[in-house]
PDB file of C-alpha atoms in Angstrom:
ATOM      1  CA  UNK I   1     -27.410  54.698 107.726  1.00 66.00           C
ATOM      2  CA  UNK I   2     -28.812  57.962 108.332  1.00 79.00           C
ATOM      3  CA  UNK I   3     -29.735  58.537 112.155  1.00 90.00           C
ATOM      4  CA  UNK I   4     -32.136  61.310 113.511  1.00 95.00           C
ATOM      5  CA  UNK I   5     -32.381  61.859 117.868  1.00 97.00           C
ATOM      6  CA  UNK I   6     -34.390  64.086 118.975  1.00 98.00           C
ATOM      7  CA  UNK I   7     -34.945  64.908 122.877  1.00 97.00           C
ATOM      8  CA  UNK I   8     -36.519  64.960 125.291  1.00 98.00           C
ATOM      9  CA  UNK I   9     -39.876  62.993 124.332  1.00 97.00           C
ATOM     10  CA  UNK I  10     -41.831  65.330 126.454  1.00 98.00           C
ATOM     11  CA  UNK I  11     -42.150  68.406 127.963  1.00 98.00           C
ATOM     12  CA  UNK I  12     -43.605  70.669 130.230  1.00 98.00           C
ATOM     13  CA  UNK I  13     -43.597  74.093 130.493  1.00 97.00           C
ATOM     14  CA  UNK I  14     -45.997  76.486 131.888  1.00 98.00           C
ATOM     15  CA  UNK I  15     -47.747  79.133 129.786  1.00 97.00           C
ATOM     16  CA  UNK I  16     -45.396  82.037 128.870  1.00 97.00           C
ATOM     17  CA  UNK I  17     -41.904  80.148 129.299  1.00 97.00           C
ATOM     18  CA  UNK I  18     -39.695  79.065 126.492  1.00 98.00           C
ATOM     19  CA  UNK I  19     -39.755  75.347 124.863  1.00 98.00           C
ATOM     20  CA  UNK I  20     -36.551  73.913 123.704  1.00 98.00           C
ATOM     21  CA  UNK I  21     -36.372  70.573 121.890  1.00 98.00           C
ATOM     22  CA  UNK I  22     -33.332  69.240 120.348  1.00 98.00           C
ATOM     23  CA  UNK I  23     -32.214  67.135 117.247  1.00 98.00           C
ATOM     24  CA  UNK I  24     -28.887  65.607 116.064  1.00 97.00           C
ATOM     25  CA  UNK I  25     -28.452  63.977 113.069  1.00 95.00           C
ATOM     26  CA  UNK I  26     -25.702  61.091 111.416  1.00 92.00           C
ATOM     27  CA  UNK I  27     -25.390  62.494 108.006  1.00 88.00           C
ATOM     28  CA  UNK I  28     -22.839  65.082 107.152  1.00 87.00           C
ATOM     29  CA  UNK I  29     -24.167  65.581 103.702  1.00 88.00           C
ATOM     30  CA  UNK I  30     -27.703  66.482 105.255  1.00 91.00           C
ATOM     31  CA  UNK I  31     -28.987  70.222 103.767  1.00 90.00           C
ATOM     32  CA  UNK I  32     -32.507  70.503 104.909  1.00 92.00           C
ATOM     33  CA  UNK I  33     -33.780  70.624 108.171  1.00 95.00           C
ATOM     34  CA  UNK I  34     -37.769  70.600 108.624  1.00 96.00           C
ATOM     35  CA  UNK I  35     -39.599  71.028 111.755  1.00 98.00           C
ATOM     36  CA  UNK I  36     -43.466  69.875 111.956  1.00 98.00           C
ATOM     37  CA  UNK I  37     -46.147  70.007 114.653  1.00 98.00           C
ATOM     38  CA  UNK I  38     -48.947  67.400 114.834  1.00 97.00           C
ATOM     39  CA  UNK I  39     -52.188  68.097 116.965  1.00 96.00           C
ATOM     40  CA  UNK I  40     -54.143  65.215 117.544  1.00 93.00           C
ATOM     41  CA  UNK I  41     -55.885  63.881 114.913  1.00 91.00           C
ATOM     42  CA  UNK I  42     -54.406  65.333 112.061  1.00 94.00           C
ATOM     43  CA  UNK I  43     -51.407  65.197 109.608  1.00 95.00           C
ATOM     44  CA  UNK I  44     -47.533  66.943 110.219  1.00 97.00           C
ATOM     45  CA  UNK I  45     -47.641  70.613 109.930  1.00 96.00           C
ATOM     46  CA  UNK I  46     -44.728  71.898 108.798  1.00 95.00           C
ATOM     47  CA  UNK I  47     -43.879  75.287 110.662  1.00 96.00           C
ATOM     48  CA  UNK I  48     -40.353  76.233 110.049  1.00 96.00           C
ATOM     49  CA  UNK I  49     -37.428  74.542 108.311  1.00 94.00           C
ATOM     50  CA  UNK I  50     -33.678  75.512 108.237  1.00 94.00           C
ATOM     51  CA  UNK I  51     -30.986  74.433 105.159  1.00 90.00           C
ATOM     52  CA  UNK I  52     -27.810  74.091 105.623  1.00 87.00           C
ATOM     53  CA  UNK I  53     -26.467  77.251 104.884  1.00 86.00           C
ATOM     54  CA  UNK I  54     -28.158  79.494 107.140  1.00 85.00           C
ATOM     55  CA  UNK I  55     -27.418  79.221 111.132  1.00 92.00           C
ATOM     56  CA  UNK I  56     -30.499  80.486 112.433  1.00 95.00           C
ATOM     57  CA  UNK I  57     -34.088  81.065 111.149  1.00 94.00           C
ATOM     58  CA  UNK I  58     -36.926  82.771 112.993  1.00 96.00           C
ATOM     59  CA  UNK I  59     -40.665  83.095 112.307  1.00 94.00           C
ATOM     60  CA  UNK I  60     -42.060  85.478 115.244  1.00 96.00           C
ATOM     61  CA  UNK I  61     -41.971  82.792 118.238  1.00 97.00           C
ATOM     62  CA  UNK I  62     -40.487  80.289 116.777  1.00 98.00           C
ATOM     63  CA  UNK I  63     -36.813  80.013 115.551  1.00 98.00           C
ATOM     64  CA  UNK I  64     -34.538  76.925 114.380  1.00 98.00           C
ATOM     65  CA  UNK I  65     -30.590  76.886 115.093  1.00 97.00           C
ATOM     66  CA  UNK I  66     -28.362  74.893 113.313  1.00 96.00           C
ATOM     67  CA  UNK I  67     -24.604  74.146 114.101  1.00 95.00           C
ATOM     68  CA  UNK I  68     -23.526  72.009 111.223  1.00 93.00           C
ATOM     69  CA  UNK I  69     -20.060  71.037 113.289  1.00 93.00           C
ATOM     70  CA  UNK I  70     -21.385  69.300 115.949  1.00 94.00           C
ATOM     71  CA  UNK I  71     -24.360  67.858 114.177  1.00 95.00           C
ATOM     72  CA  UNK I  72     -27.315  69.200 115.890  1.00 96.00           C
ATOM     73  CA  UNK I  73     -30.265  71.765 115.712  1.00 97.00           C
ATOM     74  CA  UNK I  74     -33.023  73.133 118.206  1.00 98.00           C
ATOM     75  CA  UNK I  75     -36.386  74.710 117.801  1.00 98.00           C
ATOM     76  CA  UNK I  76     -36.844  77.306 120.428  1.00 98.00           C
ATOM     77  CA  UNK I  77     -40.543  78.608 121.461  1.00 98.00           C
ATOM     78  CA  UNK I  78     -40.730  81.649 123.284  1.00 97.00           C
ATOM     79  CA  UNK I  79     -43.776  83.096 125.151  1.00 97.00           C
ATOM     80  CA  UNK I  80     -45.405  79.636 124.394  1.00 98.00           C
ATOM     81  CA  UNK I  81     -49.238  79.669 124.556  1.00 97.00           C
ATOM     82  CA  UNK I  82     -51.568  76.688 124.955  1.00 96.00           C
ATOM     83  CA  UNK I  83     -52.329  75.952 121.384  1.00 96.00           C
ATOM     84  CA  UNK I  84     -48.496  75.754 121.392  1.00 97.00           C
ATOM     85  CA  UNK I  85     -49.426  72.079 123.065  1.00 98.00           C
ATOM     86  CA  UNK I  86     -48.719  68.912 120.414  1.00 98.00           C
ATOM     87  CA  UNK I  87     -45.978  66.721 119.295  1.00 98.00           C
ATOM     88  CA  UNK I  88     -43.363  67.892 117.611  1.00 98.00           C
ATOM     89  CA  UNK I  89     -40.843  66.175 114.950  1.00 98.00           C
ATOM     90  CA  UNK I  90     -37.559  67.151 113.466  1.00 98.00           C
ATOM     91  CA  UNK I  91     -36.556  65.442 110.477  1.00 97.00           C
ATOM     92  CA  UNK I  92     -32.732  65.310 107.916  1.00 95.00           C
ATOM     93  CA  UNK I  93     -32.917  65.675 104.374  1.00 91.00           C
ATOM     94  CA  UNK I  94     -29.547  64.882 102.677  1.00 79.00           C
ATOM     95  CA  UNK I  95     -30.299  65.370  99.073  1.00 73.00           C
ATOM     96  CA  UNK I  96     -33.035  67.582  96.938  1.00 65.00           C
ATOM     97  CA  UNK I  97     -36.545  65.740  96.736  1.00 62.00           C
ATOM     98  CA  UNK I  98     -34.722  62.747  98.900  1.00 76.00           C
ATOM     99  CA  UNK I  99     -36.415  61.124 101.564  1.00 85.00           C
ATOM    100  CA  UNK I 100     -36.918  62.792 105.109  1.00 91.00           C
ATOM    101  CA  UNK I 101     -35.308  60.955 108.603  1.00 92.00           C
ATOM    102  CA  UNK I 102     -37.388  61.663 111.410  1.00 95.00           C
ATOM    103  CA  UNK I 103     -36.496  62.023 115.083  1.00 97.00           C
ATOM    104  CA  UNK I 104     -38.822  60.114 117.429  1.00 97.00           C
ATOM    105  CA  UNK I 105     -41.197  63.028 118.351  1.00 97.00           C
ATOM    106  CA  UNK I 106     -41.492  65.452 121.492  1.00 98.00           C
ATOM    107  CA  UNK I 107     -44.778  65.694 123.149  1.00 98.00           C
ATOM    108  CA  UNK I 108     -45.131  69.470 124.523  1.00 98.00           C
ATOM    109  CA  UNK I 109     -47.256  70.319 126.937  1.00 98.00           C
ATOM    110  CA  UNK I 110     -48.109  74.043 128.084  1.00 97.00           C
ATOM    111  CA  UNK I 111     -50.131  74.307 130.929  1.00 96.00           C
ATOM    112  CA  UNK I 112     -51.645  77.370 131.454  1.00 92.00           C
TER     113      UNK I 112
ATOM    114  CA  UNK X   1     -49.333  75.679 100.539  1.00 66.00           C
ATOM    115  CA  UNK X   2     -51.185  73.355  98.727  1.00 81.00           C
ATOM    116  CA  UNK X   3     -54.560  71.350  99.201  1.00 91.00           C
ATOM    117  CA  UNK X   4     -53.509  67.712 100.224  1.00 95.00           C
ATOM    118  CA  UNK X   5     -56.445  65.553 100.435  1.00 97.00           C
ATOM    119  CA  UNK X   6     -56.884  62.124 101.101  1.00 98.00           C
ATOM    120  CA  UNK X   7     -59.762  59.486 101.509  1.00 97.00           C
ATOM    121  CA  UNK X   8     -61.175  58.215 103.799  1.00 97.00           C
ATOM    122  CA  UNK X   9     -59.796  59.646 106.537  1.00 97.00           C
ATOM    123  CA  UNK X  10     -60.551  56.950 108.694  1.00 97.00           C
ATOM    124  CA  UNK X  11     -61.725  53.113 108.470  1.00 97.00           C
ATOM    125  CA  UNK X  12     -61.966  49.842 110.127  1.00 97.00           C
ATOM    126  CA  UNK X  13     -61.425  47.078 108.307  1.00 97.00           C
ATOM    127  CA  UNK X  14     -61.714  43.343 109.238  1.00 97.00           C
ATOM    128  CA  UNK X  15     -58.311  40.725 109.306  1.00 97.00           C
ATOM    129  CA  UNK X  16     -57.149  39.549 105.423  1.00 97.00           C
ATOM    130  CA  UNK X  17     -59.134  42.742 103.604  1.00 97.00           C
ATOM    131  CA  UNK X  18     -57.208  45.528 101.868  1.00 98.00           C
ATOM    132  CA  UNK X  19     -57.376  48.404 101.761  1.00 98.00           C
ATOM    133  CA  UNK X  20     -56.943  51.314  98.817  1.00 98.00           C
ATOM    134  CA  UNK X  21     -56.102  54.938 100.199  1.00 98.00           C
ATOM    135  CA  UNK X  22     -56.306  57.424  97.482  1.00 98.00           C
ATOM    136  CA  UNK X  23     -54.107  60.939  97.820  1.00 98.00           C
ATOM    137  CA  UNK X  24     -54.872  64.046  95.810  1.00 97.00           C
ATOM    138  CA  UNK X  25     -52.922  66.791  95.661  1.00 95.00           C
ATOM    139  CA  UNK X  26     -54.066  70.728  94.130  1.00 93.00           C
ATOM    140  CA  UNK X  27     -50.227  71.421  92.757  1.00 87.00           C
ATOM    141  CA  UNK X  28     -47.679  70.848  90.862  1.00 85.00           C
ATOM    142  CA  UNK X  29     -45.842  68.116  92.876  1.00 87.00           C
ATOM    143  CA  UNK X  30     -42.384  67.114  92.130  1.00 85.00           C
ATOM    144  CA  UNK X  31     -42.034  64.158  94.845  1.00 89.00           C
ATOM    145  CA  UNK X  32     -44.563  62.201  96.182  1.00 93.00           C
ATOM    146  CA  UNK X  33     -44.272  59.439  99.426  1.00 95.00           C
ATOM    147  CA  UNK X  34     -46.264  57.299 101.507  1.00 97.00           C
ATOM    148  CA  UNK X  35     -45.400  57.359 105.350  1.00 97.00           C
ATOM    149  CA  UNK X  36     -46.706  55.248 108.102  1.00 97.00           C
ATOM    150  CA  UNK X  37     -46.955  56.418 111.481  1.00 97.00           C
ATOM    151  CA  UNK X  38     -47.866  53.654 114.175  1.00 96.00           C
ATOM    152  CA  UNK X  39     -49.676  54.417 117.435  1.00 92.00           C
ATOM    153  CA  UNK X  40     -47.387  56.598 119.368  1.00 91.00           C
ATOM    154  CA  UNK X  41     -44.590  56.575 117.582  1.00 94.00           C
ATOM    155  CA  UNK X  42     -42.804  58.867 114.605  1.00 95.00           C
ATOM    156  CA  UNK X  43     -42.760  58.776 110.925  1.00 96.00           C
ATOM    157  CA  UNK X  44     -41.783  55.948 108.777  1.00 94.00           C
ATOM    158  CA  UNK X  45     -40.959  55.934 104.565  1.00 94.00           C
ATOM    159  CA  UNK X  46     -42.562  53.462 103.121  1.00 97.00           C
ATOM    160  CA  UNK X  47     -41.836  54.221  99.921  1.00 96.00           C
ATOM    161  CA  UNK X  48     -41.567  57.191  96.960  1.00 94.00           C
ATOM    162  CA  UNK X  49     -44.247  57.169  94.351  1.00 96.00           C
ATOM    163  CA  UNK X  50     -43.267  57.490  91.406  1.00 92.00           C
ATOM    164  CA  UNK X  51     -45.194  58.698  88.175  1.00 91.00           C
ATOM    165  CA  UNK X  52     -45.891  56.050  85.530  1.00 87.00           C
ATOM    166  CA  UNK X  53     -43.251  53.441  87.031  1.00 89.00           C
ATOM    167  CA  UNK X  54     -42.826  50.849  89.915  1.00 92.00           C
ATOM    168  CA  UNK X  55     -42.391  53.056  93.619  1.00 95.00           C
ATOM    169  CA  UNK X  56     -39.351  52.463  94.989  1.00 94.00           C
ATOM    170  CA  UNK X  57     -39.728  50.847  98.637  1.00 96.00           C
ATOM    171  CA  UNK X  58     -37.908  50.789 102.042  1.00 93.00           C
ATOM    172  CA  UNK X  59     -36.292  48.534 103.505  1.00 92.00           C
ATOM    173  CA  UNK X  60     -38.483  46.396 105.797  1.00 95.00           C
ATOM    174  CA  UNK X  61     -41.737  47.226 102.719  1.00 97.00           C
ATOM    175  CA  UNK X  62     -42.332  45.213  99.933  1.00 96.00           C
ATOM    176  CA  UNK X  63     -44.986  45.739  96.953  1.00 97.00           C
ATOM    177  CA  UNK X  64     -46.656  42.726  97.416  1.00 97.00           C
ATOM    178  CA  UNK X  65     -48.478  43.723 101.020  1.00 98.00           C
ATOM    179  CA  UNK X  66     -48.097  47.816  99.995  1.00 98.00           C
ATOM    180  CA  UNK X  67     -48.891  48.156  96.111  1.00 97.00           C
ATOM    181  CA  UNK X  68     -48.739  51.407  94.976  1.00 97.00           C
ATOM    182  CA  UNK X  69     -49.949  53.508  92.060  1.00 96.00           C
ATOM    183  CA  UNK X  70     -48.779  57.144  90.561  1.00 95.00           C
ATOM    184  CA  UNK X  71     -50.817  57.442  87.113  1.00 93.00           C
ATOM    185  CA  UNK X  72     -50.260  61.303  87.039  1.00 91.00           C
ATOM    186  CA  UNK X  73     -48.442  63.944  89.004  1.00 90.00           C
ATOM    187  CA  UNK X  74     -51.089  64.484  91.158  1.00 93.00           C
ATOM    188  CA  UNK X  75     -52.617  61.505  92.581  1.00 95.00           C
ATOM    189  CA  UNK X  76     -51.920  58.411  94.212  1.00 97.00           C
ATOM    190  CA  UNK X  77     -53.001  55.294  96.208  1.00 98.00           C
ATOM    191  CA  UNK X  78     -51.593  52.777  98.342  1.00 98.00           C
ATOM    192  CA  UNK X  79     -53.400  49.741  99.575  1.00 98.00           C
ATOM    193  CA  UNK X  80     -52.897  47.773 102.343  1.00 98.00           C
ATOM    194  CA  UNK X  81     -52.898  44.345 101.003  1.00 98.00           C
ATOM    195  CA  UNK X  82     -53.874  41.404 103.457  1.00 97.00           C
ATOM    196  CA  UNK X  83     -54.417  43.524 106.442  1.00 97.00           C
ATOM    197  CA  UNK X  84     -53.473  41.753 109.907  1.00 97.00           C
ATOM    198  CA  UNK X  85     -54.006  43.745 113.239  1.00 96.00           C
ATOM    199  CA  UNK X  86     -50.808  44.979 112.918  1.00 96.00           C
ATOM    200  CA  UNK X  87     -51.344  47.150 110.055  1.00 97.00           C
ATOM    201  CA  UNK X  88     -53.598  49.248 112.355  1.00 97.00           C
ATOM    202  CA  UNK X  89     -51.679  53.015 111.855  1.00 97.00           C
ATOM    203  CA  UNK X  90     -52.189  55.812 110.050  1.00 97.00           C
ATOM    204  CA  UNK X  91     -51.242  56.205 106.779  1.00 98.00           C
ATOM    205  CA  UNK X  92     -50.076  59.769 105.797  1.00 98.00           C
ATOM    206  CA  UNK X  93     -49.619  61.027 101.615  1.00 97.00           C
ATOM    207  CA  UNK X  94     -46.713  63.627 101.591  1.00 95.00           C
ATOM    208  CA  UNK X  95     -45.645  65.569  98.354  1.00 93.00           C
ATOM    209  CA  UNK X  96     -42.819  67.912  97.840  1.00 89.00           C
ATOM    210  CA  UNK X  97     -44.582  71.095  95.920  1.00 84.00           C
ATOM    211  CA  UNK X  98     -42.794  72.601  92.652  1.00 77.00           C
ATOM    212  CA  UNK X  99     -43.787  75.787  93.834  1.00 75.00           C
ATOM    213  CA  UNK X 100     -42.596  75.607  97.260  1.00 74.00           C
ATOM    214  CA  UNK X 101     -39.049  74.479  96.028  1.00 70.00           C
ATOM    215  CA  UNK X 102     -37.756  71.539  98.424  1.00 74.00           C
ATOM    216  CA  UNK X 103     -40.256  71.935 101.380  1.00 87.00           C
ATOM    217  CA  UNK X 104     -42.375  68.832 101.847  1.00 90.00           C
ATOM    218  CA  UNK X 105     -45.984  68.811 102.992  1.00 93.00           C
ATOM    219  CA  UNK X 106     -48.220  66.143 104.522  1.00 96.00           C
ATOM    220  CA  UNK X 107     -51.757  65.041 103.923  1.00 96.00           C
ATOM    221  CA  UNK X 108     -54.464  64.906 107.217  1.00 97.00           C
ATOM    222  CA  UNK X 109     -53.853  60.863 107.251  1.00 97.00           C
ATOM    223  CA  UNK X 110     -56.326  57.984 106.878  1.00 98.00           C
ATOM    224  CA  UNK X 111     -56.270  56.096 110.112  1.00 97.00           C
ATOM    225  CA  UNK X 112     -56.634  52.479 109.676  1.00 97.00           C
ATOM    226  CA  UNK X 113     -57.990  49.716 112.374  1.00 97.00           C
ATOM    227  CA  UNK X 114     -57.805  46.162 111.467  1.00 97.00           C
ATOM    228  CA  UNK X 115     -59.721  44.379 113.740  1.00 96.00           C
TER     229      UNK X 115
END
């Protein structure tokens, strides 16, 4: 069935660096390509997503990759500020309106 | 986006209760799910809500113990049925916006203790 790994599970950077987290996914036929953040206490915010025909997508410090070959995409956070500090998710869509796969979360940290 | 509300937000609830959550949403939704997300850990499916018929559940999620309703395209509830302590999770509404064509949204969650 369809698979979703995301790593690492946490991570450290200090204030200013870059933040990479990683995601592959099972599913060939997958087309969509969310990211979400989640601060404590409150619901998946979605902050960029990526479909499969585009290899890159960037929203001022935050951009998504996706290499539809090898199976995998990143979201890459430059100048990362504290705020920046919460768990993020990836997550596969295969088919319009279908359900979403998650990967199994990466807790960022940014220290300042 | 849209307005994704959902109540309560939070409640603790004693062993064999159940619970309804209720999810309203201030758009035109086209897809509407229920997700539970257990201490620590990521996002599950329970199941797709859909409008006027029987939701369609995961594997491993059965109506029985996670009865759901859809009477219009904006609202929904889900109750935890027989609650045990290991029901204790939050319990997140997510919808998939007409206007926002394919990009799915969640609610802020009702987090649920079963003592």
């Amino acid at each position: 069935g369809e698979n979703v790994e995301q790593h690492p599970s946490t991570l450290s950077v200090q204030e200013g660096d870059s933040a990479v987290i990683k995601c592959t996914y099972s599913d060939s036929a997958s087309n969509y390509f969310p990211w979400y953040k989640q601060e404590l206490g409150k619901g998946p915010q979605l902050i960029i997503d990526i479909r499969s025909n585009v290899g890159e997508k960037k929203d001022q410090r935050i951009a998504v990759t996706l290499n539809k070959t090898a199976k995998h995409f990143s979201l890459h956070i430059t100048e990362t500020q504290p705020e920046d500090s919460a768990v993020y998710f990836c997550a596969a869509r295969y088919n319009q309106g279908g359900k979403l796969i998650f990967g199994q979360g990466t807790e960022l940290s940014v220290k300042p | 986006s849209a307005v994704i509300s959902q109540k309560p937000s939070r409640d603790i609830c004693q062993r064999g209760t159940s619970l309804t959550i209720q999810c309203q949403v201030d758009s035109q939704v086209t897809m509407m799910f229920w997700y539970r997300q257990q201490p620590g850990q990521s996002l599950t499916l329970i199941a797709t809500a859909n409008q006027g018929s029987e939701a369609t559940y995961e594997s491993g999620f059965v109506i029985d113990k996670f009865p759901i309703s859809r009477p219009n395209l904006t609202f929904s509830t889900l109750t935890v049925s027989n609650m045990s302590p290991e029901d204790s999770s939050i319990y997140l509404c997510s919808v998939v916006l007409l206007a926002f064509y394919n990009e799915q949204f969640f609610g802020p969650g009702t987090r649920l203790t079963v003592l």
